[in-house]
XYZ file of C-alpha atoms in Angstrom:
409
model
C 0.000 0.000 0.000
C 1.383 3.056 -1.133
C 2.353 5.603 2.134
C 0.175 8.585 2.454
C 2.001 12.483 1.779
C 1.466 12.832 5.598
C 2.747 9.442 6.924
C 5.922 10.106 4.239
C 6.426 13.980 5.644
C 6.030 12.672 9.081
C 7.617 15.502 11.230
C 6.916 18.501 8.792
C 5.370 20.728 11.031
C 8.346 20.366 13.567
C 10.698 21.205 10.552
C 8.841 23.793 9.014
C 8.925 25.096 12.949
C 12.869 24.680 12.979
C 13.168 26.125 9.443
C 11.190 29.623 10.223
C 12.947 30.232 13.302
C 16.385 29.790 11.538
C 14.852 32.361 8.860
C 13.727 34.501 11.679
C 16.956 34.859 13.194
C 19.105 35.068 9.613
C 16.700 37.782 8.568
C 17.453 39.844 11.463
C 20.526 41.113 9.351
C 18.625 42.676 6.522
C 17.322 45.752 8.278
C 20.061 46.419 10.954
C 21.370 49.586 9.436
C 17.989 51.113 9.257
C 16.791 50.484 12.383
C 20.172 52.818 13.798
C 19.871 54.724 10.845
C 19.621 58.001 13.481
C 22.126 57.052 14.737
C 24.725 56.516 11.969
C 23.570 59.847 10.646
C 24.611 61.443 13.516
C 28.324 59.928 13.619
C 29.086 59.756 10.458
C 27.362 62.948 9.239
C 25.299 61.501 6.424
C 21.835 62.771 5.054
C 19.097 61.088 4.164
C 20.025 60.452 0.665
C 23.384 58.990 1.822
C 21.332 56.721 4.592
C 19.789 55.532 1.951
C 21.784 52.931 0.466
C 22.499 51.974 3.650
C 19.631 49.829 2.982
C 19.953 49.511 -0.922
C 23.347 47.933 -0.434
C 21.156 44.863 0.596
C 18.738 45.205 -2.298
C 21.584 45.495 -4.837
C 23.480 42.433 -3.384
C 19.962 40.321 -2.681
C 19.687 41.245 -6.577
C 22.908 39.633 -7.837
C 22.969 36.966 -5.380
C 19.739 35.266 -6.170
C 20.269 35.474 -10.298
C 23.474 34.204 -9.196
C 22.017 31.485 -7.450
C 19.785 30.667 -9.800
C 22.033 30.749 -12.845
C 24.530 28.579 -11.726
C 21.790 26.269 -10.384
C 23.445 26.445 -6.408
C 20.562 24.709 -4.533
C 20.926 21.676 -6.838
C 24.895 21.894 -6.780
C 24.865 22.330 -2.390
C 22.638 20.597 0.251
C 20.085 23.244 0.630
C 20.714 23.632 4.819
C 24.470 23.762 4.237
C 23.929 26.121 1.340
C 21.675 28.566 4.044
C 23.579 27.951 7.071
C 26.584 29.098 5.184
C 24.682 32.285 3.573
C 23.278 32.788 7.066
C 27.135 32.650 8.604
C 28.234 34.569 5.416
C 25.635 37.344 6.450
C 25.939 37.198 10.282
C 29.575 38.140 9.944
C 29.561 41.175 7.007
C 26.804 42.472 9.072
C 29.268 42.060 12.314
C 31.913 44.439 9.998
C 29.825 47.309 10.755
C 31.236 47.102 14.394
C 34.354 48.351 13.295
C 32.631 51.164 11.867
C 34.149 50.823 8.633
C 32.782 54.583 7.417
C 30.062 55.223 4.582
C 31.601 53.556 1.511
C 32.592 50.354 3.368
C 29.836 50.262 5.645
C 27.726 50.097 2.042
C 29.646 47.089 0.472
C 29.300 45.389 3.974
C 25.366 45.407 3.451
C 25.485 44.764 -0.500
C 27.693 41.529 0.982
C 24.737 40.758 3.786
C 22.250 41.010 0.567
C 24.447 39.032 -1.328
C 24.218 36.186 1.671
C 20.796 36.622 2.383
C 19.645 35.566 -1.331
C 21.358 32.094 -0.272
C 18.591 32.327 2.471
C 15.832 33.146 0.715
C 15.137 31.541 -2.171
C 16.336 27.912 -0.578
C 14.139 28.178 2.327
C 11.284 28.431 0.389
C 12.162 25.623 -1.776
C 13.244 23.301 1.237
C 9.723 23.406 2.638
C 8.286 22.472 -0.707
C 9.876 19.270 -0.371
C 7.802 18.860 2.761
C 4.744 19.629 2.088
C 2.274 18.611 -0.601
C -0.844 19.218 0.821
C -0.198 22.396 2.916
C 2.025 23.784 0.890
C 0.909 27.214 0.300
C 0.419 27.660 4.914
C 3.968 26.526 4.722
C 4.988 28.872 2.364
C 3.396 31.769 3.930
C 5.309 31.094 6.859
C 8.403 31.054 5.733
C 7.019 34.591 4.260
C 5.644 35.158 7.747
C 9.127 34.735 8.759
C 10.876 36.973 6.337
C 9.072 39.458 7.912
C 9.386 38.782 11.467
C 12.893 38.536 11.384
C 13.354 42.089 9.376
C 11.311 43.494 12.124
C 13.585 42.435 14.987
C 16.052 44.860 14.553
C 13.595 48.020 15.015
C 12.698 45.471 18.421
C 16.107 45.523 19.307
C 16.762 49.294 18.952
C 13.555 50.293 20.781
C 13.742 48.105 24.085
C 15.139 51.184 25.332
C 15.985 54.571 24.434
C 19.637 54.223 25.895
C 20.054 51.205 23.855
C 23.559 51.727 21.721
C 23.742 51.081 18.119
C 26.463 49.035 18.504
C 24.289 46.431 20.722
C 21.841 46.326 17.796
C 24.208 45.170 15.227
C 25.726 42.844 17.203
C 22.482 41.224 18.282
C 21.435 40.854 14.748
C 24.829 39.699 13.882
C 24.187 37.145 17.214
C 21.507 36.045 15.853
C 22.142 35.383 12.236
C 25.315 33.180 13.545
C 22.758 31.443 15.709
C 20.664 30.919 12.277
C 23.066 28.896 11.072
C 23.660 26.812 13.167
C 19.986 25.552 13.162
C 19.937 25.271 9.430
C 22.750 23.169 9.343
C 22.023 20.991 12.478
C 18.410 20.600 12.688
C 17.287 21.212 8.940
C 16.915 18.602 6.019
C 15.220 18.198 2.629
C 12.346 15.782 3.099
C 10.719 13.076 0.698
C 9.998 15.380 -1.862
C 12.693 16.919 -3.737
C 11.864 19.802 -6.111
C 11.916 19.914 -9.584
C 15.060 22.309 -10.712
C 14.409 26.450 -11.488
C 16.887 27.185 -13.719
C 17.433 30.321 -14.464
C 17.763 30.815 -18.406
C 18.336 34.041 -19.858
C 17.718 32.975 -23.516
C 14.223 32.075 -22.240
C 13.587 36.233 -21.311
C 11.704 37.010 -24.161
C 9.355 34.321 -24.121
C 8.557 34.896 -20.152
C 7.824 38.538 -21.951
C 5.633 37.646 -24.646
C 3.163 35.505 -22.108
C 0.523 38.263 -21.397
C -1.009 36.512 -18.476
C 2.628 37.057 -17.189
C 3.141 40.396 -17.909
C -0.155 40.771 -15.457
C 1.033 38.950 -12.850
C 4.210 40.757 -12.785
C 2.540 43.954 -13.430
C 0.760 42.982 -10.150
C 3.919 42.228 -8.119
C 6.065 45.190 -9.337
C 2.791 47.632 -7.900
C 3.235 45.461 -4.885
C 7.431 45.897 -4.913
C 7.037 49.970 -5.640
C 5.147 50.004 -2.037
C 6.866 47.560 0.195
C 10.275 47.583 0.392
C 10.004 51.578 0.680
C 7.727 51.895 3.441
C 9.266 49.525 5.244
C 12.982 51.197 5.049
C 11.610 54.848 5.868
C 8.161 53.509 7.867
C 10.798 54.704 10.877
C 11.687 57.937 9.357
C 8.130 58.604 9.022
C 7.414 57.857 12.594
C 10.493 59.587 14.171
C 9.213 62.582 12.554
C 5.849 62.222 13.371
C 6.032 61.771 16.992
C 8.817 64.665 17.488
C 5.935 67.352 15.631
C 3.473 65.852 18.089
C 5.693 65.740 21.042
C 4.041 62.687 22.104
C 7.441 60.353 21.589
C 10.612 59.452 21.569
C 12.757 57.371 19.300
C 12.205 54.274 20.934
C 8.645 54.517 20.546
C 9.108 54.863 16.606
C 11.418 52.090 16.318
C 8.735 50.015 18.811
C 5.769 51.060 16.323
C 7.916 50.401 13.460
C 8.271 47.450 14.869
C 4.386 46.175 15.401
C 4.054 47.641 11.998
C 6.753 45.292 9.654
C 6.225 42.216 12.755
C 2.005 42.782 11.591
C 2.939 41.542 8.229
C 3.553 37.699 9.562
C -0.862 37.980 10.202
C -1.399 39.411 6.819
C 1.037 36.713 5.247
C -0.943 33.689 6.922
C -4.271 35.712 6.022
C -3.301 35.984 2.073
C -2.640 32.472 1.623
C -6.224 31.465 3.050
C -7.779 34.211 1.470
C -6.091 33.246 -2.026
C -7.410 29.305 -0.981
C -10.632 30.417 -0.711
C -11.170 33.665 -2.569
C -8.858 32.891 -5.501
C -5.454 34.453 -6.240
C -6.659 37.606 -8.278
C -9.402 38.986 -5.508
C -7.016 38.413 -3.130
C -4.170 40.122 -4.282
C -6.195 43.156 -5.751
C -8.324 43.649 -2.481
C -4.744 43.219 -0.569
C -3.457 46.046 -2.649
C -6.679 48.316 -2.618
C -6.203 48.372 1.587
C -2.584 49.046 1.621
C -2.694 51.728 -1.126
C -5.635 53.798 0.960
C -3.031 53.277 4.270
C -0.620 54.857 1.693
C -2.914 57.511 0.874
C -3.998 58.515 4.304
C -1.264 57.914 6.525
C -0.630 61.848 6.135
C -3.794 62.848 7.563
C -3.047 61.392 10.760
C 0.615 62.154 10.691
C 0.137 64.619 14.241
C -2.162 61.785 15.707
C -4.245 61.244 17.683
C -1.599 58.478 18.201
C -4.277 55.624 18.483
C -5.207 56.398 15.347
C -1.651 56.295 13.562
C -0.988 52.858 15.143
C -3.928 51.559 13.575
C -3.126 52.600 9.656
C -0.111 51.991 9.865
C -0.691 48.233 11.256
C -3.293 47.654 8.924
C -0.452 48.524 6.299
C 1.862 46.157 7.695
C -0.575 43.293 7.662
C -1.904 44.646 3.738
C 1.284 45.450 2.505
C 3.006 41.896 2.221
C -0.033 39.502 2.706
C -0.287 39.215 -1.117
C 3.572 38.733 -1.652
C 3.210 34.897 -1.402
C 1.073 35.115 -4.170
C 2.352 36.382 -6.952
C 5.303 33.519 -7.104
C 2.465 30.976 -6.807
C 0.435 32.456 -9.917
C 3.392 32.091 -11.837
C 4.371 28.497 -10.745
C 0.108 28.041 -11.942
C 0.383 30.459 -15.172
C 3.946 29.757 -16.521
C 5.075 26.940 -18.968
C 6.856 24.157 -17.366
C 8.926 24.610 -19.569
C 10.702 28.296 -18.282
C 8.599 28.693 -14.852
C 12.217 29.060 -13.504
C 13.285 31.970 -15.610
C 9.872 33.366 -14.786
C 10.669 33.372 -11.043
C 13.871 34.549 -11.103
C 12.667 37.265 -13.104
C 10.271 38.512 -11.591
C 12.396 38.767 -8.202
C 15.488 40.227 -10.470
C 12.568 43.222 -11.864
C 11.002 43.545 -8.211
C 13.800 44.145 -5.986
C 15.500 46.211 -8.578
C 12.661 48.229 -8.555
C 12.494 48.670 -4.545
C 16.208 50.441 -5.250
C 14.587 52.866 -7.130
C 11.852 53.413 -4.609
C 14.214 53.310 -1.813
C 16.669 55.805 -2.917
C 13.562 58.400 -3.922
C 12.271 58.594 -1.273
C 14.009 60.864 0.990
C 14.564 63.027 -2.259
C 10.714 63.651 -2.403
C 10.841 63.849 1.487
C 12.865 66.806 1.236
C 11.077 68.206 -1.913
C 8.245 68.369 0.203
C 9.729 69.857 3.384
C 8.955 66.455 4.940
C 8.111 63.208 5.857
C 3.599 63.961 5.915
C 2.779 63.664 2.720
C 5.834 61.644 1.035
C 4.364 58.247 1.365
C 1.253 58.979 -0.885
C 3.670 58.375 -4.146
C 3.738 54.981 -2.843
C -0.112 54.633 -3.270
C 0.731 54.562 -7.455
C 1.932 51.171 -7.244
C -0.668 48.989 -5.570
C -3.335 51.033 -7.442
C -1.336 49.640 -10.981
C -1.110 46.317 -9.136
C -4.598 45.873 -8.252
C -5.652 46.994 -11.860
C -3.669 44.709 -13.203
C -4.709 41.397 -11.299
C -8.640 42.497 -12.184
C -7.091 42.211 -15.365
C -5.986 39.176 -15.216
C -9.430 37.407 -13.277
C -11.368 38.338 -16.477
C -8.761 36.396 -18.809
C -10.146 32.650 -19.598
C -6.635 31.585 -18.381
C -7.139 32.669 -14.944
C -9.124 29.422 -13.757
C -5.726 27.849 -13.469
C -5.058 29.987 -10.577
C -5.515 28.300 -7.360
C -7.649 25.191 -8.674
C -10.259 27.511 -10.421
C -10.308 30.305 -7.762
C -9.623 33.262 -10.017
């Protein structure tokens, strides 16, 4: 009698358990500059522009490290647990560099390295649990998503337990952390019983990923998505700052708390999107994901000098809106894609993405300054999940889209 998925996956849960927490911990790297942003501002004189790629660096190594990956086929080539324990190491250490306070320019290629690491992280994790899970899959994958975010959050944790808190302390925690990471990937995490097919990355295959219109939806979907979340979640603490210093209500460890609960919010909305998409369908999800985090990024001004009960609550509903549909955009294309050059099609879409949260990243502060300030600066970031959600209603009235999520457009 042939074994059930379950009785063959036997101790999934408990892995999938083991597996977050080590991306939890890794993850705690990728923000760790801009949670002390402040404070490097302050001691090494930069301005906001300068800050900025601070937290690009990662997004411009995260970039070349994941086409890397994927072009030279690494998860295939390396045990997928010694492949992320060493990317977790790799990134627990560059991130340790900035201890040494290495100045602007070297404090930069330090995070571009963490990036770099981190795409060894990413990616793998999310195709380690696949080989888990068959039924179940997509509440697996959304936790590993869940625990993206979590992790990215606990630096803003760690610089807001207190207000005397040291930057120094924060890095190395996150750096502490990360080195932790790795040791749980490579001790107590291990492909299960069903390996997963190869992604290649083929760049030959570009044009053809191009020409499929239901694709150029999807990823018109995810870039809208992309333009909004990577930037409010680097400057979601230069917001805040300034908003509680005009109200006089806070101080800086209340922003980086709030900032906190805001990104950390995004592990309910990631959970929520994958049984919405179950039950609602990919397209309604996704569009009615982006519709509520593109009115947060349209009104968040109005309440930038409180009352503060009301600023905690848009700005956690954006957290939980902002990344619950993220899950789903990789799925439609797994559903959407030929076989054939689904891998191309991934890689991408995450290539276009994050290359397009550098843009966003670096404008910001411009227009922040343009504008004589934070208040109204985030409403530019309202244009993407507007183009996002228009696309995916797009895409539910094309015949194709009962593929998506077995018929659920």
């Amino acid at each position: 009698m042939t074994a059930s998925p379950e009785s063959k996956a036997e101790g999934r849960w408990r892995m999938l358990a083991l597996l977050c927490l080590a991306v939890v911990l890794s993850f705690s790297t990728w923000f760790s500059a801009n949670a002390i942003a402040p404070e490097l501002k302050r001691a090494w004189s930069l301005s906001e522009g300068s800050a900025a790629w601070l937290t690009n660096g990662v997004q411009i190594g995260f970039v070349v490290g994941a086409l890397s990956a994927s072009l030279f086929n690494l998860p295939d080539l390396i045990r997928m647990n010694r492949l992320m324990a060493g990317s977790a190491l790799l990134a627990g250490l560059s991130n340790a560099v900035m201890l040494l306070e290495p100045g602007p320019a070297g404090a930069v290629f330090c995070r571009m390295v963490t990036g770099f690491a981190l795409a060894g992280v990413y990616p793998p994790a999310l195709k380690l649990v696949s080989t888990w899970f068959v039924s179940g899959r997509g509440l697996a994958l959304a936790g590993v998503i869940g625990a993206i975010t979590a992790g990215s959050s606990l630096p803003h944790l760690f610089r807001g337990m207190s207000s005397a808190v040291d930057w120094h302390a924060v890095v190395a925690l996150s750096s502490g952390a990360s080195l932790i990471g790795a040791v749980v990937f490579l001790l107590f995490t291990r492909e299960g019983p069903y390996p997963f097919g190869k992604a290649l990355f083929d760049p030959h295959q570009i044009g053809r990923v191009l020409k499929d219109r239901n694709l150029l939806l999807v990823n018109g979907g995810y870039l809208g998505h992309m333009w909004e979340l990577y930037a409010m979640w680097a400057w979601l603490l230069a917001y805040l700052t300034a908003a509680l210093a005009d109200g006089g209500t806070g101080i800086s460890s209340e922003a980086s708390l709030l900032t906190f609960v805001a990104v950390a919010s995004g592990v309910v909305g990631c959970f929520a999107g994958g049984i919405l998409s179950d039950r609602f369908g990919r397209t309604a999800t996704t569009a009615g994901l982006m519709i509520v985090s593109g009115a947060c990024a349209l009104t968040i001004g109005f309440v930038f000098d409180g009352p503060f009960w009301l600023l905690t609550l848009v700005v956690v509903v954006w957290g939980i809106s902002i990344i619950g549909d993220s899950a789903q955009f990789s799925a439609a294309v797994t559903e959407l894609a030929d076989r054939s050059y689904i891998g191309t099609a991934l890689s991408l879409q995450m290539g276009m993405g994050f290359a397009l949260t550098i843009f966003m990243i670096w404008l910001m502060p411009h227009l922040a300054e343009l504008l004589g300030g934070w208040r109204w600066t985030f409403v530019l970031l309202a244009v993407g999940p507007i183009f996002g959600a228009v696309s995916m209603l797009i895409l539910r009235g094309r015949p194709d889209a009962v593929r998506l999520a077995g018929g659920r457009r």
